[in-house]
XYZ file of C-alpha atoms in Angstrom:
485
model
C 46.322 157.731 73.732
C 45.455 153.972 72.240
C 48.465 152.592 70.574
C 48.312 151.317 67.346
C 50.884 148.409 68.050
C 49.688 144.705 68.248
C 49.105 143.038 71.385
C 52.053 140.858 70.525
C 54.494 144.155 70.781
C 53.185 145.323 73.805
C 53.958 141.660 75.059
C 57.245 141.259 73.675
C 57.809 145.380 76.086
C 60.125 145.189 78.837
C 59.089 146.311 82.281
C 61.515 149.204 81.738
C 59.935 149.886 78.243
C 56.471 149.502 79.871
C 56.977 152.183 82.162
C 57.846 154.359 79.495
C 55.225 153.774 77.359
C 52.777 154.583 80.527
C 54.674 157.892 81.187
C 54.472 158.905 77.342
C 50.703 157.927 76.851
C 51.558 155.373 74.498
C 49.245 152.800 75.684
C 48.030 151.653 79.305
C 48.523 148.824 81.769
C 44.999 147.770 81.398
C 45.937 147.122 76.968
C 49.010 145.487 78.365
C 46.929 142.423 80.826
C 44.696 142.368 78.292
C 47.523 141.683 75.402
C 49.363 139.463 78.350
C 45.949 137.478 79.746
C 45.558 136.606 75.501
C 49.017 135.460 74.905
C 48.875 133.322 78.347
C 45.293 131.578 76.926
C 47.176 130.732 74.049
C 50.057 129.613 75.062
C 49.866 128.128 78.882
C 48.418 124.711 77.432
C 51.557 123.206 76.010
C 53.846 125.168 78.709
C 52.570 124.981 81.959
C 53.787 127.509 83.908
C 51.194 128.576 86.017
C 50.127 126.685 89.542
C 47.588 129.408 90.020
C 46.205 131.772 88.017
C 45.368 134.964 89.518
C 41.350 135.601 89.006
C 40.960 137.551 86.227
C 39.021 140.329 87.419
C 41.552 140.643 90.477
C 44.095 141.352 87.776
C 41.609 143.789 86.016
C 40.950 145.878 88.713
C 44.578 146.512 89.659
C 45.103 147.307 86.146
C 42.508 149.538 86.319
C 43.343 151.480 89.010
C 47.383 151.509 87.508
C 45.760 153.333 84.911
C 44.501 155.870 87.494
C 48.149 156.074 89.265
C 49.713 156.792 85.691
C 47.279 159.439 84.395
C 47.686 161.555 87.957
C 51.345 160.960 88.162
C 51.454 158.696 90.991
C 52.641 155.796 89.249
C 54.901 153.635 91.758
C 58.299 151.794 90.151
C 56.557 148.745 89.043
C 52.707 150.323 88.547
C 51.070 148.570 85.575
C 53.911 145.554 85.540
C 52.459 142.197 85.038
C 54.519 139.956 87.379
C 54.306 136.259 88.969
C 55.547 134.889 92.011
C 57.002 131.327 92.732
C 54.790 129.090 94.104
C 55.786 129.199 97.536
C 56.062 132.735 97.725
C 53.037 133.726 99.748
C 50.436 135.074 98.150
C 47.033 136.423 99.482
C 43.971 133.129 97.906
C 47.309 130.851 96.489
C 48.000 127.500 97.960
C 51.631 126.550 98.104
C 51.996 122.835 97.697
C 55.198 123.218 96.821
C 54.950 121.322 93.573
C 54.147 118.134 95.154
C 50.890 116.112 95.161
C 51.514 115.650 98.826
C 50.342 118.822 99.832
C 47.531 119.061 96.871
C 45.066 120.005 99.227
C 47.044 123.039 100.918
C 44.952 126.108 102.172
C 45.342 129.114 99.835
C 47.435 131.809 101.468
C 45.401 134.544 103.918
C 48.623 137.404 103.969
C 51.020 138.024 101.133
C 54.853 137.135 101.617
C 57.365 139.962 101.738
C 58.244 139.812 98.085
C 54.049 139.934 97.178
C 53.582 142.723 99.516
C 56.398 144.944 97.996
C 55.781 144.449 94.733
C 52.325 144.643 94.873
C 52.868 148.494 97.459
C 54.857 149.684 93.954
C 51.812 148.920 91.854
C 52.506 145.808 90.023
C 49.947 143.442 88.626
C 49.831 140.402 89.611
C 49.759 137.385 87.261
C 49.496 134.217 89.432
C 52.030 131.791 91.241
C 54.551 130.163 88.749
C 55.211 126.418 88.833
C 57.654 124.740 90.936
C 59.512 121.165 90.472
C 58.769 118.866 93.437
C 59.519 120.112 96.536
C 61.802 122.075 95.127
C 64.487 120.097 94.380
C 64.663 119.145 91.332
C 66.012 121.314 88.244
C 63.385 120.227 85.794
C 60.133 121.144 85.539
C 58.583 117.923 86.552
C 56.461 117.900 89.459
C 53.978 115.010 90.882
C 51.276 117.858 90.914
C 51.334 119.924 88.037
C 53.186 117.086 85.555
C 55.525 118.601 82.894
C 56.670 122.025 82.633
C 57.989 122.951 79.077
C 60.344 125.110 77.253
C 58.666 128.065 75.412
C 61.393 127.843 72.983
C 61.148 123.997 72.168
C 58.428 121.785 74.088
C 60.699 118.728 74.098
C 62.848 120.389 76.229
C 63.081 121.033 80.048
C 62.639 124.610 81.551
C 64.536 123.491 84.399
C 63.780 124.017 87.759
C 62.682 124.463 90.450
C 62.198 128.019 89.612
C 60.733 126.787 86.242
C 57.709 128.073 85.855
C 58.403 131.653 86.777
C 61.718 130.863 83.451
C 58.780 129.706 80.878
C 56.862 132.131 82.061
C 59.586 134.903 81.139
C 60.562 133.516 78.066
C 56.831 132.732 76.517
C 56.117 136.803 77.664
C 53.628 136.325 80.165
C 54.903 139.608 81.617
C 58.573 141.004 81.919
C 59.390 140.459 85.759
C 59.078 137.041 87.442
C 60.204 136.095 91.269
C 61.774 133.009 92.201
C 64.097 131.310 94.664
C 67.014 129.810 94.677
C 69.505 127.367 97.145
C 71.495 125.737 95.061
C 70.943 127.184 91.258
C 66.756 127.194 91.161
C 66.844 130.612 89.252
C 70.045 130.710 87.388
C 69.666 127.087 85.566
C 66.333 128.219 84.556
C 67.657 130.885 83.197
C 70.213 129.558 82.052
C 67.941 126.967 80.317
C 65.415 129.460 78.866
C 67.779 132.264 77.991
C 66.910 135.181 80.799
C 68.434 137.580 82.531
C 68.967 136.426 86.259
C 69.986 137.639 89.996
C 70.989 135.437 92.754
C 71.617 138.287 94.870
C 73.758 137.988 97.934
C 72.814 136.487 100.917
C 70.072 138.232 103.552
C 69.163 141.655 101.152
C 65.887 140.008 100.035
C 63.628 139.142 103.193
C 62.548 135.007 103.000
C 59.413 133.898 104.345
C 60.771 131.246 106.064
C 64.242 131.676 105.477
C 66.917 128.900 105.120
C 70.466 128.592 104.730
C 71.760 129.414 101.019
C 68.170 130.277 100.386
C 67.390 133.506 98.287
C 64.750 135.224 96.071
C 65.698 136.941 92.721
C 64.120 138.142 89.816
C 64.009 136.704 86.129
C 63.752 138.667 83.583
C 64.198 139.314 79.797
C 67.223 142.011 80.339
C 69.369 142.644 83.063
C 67.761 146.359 83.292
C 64.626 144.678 84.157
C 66.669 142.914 86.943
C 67.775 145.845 88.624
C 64.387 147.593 88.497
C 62.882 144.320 90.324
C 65.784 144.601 92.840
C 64.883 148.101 93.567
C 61.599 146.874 95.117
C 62.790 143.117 96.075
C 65.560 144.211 98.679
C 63.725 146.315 100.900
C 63.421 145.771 104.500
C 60.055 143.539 105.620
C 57.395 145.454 107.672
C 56.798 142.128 109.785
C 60.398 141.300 110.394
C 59.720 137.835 108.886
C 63.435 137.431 108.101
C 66.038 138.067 110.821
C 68.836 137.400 108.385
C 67.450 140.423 106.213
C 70.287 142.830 106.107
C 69.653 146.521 104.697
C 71.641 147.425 101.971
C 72.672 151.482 102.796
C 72.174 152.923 99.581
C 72.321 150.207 97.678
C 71.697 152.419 93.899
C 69.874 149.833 92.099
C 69.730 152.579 89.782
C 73.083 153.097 88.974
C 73.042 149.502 86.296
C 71.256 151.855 84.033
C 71.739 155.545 84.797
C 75.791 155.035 85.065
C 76.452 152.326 82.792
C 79.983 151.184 83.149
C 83.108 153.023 81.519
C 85.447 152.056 79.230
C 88.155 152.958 82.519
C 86.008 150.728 84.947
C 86.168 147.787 82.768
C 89.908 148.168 81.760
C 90.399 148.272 85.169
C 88.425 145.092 85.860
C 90.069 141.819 86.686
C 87.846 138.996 85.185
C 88.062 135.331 86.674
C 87.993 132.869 84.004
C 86.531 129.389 85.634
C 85.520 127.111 82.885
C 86.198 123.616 84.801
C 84.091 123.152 87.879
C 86.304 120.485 89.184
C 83.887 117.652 90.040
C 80.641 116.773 89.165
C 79.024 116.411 85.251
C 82.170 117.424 82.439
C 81.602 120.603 80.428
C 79.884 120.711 77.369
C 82.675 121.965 74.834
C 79.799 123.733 73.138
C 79.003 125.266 76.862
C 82.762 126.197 77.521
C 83.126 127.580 74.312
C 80.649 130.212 75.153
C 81.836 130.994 78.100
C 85.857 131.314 76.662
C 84.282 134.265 73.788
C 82.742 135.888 76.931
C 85.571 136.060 78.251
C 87.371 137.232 75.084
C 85.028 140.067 74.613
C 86.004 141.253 78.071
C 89.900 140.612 77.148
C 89.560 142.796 73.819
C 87.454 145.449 76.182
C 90.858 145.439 78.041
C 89.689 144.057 81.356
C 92.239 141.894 82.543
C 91.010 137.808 82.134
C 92.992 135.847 84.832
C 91.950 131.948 85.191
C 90.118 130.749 88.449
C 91.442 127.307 89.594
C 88.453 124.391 90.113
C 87.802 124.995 94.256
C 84.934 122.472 94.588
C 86.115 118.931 95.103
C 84.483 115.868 94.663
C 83.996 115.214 97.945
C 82.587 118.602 99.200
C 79.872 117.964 96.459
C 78.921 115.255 97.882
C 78.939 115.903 101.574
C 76.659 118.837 100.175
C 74.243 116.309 98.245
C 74.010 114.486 101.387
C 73.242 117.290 104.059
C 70.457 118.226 101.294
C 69.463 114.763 101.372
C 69.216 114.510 105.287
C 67.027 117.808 105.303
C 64.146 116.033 102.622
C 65.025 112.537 104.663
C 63.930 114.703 107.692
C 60.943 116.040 106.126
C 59.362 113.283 104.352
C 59.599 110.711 107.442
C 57.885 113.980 109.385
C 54.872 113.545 107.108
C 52.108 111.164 107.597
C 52.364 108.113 105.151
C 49.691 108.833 102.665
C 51.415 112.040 102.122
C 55.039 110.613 102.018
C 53.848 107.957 99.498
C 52.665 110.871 97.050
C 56.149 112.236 96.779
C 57.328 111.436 93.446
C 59.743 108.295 93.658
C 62.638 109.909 92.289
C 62.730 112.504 95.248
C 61.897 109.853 97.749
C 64.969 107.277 96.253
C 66.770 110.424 96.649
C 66.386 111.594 100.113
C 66.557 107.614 101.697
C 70.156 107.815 100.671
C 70.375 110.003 104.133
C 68.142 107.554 106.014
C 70.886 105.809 107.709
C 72.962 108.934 108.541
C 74.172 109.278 112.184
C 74.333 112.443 113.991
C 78.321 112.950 113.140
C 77.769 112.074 109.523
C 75.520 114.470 109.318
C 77.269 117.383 111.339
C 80.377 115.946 108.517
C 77.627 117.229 106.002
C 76.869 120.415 107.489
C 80.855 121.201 108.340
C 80.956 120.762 104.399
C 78.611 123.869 103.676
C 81.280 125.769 105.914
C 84.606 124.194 103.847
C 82.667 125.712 100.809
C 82.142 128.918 101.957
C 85.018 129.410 102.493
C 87.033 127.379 99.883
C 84.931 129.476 97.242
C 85.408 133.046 98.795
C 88.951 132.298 98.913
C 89.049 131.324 95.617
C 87.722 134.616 94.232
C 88.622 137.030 96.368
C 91.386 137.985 93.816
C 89.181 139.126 90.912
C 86.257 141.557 90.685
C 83.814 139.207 88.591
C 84.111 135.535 87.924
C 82.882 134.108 84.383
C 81.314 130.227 84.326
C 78.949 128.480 82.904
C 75.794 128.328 85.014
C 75.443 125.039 83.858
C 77.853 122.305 82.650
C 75.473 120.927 79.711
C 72.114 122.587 77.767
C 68.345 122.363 78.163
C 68.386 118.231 78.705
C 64.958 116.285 78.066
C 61.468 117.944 79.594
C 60.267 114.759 80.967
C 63.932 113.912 82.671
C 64.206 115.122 86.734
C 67.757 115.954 85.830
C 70.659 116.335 83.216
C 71.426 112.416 84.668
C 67.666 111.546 85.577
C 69.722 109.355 88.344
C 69.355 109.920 91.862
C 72.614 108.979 92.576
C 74.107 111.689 90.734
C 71.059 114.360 91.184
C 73.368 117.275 91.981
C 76.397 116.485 89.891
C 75.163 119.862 87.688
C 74.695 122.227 90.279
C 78.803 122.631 90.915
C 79.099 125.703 89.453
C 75.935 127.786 90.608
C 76.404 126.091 94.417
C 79.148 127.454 95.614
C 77.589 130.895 95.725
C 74.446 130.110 97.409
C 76.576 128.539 100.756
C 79.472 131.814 100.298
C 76.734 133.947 100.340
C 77.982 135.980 96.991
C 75.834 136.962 94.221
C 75.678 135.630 91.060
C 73.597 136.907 88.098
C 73.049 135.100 84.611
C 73.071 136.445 81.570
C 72.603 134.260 77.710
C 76.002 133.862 76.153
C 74.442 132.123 72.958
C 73.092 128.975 71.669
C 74.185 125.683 71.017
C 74.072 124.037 67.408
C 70.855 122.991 67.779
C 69.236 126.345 69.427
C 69.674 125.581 73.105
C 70.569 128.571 75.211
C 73.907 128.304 76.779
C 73.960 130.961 80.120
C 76.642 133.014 81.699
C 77.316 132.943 85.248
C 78.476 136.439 86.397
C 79.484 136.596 90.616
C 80.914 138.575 92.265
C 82.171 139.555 95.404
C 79.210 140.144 98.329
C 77.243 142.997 98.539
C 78.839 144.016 95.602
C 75.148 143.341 93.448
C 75.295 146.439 91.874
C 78.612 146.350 90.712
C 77.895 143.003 89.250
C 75.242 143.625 87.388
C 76.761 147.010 85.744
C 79.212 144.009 84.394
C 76.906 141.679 83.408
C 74.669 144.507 81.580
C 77.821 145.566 79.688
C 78.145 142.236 78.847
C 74.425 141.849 77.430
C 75.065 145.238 75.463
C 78.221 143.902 73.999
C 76.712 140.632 72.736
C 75.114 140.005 69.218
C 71.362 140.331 70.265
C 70.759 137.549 72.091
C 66.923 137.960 72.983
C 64.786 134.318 72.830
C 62.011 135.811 72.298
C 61.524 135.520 68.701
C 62.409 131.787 69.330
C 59.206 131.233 71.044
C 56.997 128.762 69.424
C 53.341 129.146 68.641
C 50.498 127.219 68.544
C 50.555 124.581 65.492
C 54.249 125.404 64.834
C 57.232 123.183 63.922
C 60.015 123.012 66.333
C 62.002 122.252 63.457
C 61.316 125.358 61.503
């Protein structure tokens, strides 16, 4: 059966809500590229999300034979789901220059990642690789290669970064599911920033190709539903063994965030860490902390007991941690050959010479730090099920700015909040608590405790369902319109 809705409804459909429409005949996955591929050619040009579009008759064809899967009941958990990947996710004919002008002339990819081969083995279709900020540390969308990525919601503002192309991507509805990574907030503050749905899942359940400490991959997403599906798929074990530090999760039942949604029992007998002052680093909004003290309120009047989380990141661990980050780039930019180094964007390379004249001990000081916040933050939350922050201390800042300071000397101040989890290994998903006076999106930073994903997201999708409807999309701006309107 054709369906008689627009293209722009079948682009504004969930990945959840696609699947359902393919089961009931409602429409097909080959109307849904072809309603995505239109909206992208209209839109991409004042966004920039994409570093590489997938050829369109690649995309076709496995929309195409979706259609097939569906109509002889087949259909894998993400068949007919336009999806992209983060730049440096490896993906079979995509370069991954990791946002920087540096590598500009890096080799396209000859075997997919882990994340590209399971999501592609479950039928989804694939869009292209989403931008990433330079080198991935920055959260903005600026990068020396692919300029200025911008917020589908208002271009004057940043999409944040470095997962920040797979967050405009999301919120302009080039497809429901989007994969990025994250070692210090690089999906949840573009999340945060665009208004999605988020998982930073715990620590070694998604393989990494190459892995890293803190690093993880996590889905975007428009609703936390679609999160779990992606997870379903995400966190299973690689083939290839390209991650030693995978770790299987026994059962994990993804499922259960939708099929058992939580009771009114469960959440009465929830206890709900309130941590509204990071400690160190840039000051809350008020607008920002006032978002995140109704969340908690809606939880209080839910009957879950709301207990206050003491600040547990000081000063100076924040900044032992922005220097062992600095010593890694340091380490990798005087590894490159000078016409490469000198393409860097400035910013990153003022940055990173901060560690040039770092010692061995200062630098095992740096590491030892990671360690202090491990355990300083597990220690810290071990008493509640779910702790409630902002993800970020201030809104969407300006597009063309590297940072809420746009000073290298205080690059990381913002990240003291989503951090902490990356280094104790916990999860933590986001979730949009609302909007600021003038329309920025102000996220909610869910974590919990680890391996405890599926618990936390059963919380975070209660919270979603509680909330006023909170969905950006009908904030997106088209072609020729007025941000002001």
């Amino acid at each position: 059966m054709t369906s008689a809705l627009p293209d722009t409804d079948l682009t504004a459909r969930t990945a959840t809500e696609l699947r359902a429409g393919y089961a009931a005949g409602e429409f097909t996955p080959t109307e849904v590229l072809r309603a995505v591929q239109e909206l992208v050619d209209r839109l991409e040009p004042g966004i920039g999300a994409f570093a590489h579009r997938e050829p369109a008759g690649n995309a076709r064809a496995a929309a195409a034979a979706s259609d097939v899967r569906w109509s002889q009941g087949r259909a894998g958990l993400l068949d007919g789901v336009p999806l992209t990947l983060k730049e440096n996710i490896a993906a079979v004919g995509h370069p991954r220059p990791s946002g920087s002008a540096a590598f500009a002339d890096a080799e396209p990819a000859t075997e997919d990642g882990p994340a590209a081969q399971s999501t592609a083995a479950e039928g989804a279709i694939r869009l292209g690789s989403t931008v990433m900020s330079e080198l991935g540390m920055l959260s903005s969308g600026v990068s020396g290669l692919h300029g200025v990525t911008r917020s589908p919601l208002n271009p004057a503002w940043t999409v944040g970064g470095s997962s920040g192309g797979a967050a405009a991507a999301a919120a302009a509805g080039f497809g429901p599911l989007h994969v990025g990574s994250d070692i210090g907030g690089s999906i949840r503050l573009p999340a945060s920033w665009t208004g999605l749905a988020s998982l930073k899942p715990s620590f070694g359940i998604i393989p990494v190709d190459p892995p890293y400490l803190g690093r993880a991959l996590g889905p975007l997403a428009r609703t936390v539903d679609d999160v779990a599906l992606a997870m379903r798929v995400l966190a299973r074990p690689d083939p290839q063994y390209r991650d030693p530090g995978y770790l299987e999760l026994a059962d994990a039942g993804w499922q259960r965030v939708t099929e058992q949604p939580i009771t009114d029992g469960e959440l009465r007998g929830l206890r709900i860490g309130l941590h509204a002052d990071a400690g160190c680093g840039l000051p809350t909004d008020p607008e920002v902390a006032a978002a995140v003290h109704a969340a908690a309120e809606l939880f209080a009047r839910a009957g879950a007991q709301v207990v206050p989380v003491q600040p547990f990141l000081t000063a100076e661990l924040l900044h032992l941690l922005d220097m062992f980050l600095r010593a890694r780039s340091w380490a990798d930019l005087v590894a490159l050959p000078e016409r490469r180094r000198d393409a860097v964007l400035p910013y990153i390379r003022e940055w990173a010479a901060a560690a040039a004249d770092m010692h061995g001990p200062a630098v095992f000081e740096a590491y030892h730090a990671v360690g202090r916040i491990r355990a300083d933050t597990i220690r810290a939350t071990r008493h509640v099920d779910v702790v409630l922050s902002p993800v970020a201390p201030v809104a969407a800042f300006p597009a063309e700015q590297h940072g809420p300071t746009d000073d290298p000397a205080t690059a990381l101040d913002h990240i003291a909040y989503t951090a902490p989890y990356n280094f104790s290994e916990q999860p933590a998903a986001t979730v949009n608590a609302g909007f600021t006076t003038d329309g920025r999106p102000i996220g909610l930073q869910l974590a919990g405790h680890r391996f405890a994903d599926v618990e936390l997201l059963r919380v975070a999708r209660w919270f979603e369902q509680a909330c006023p409807r909170r969905d950006v999309r009908d904030r997106v701006l088209r072609p020729g319109s007025d941000p002001g309107d």
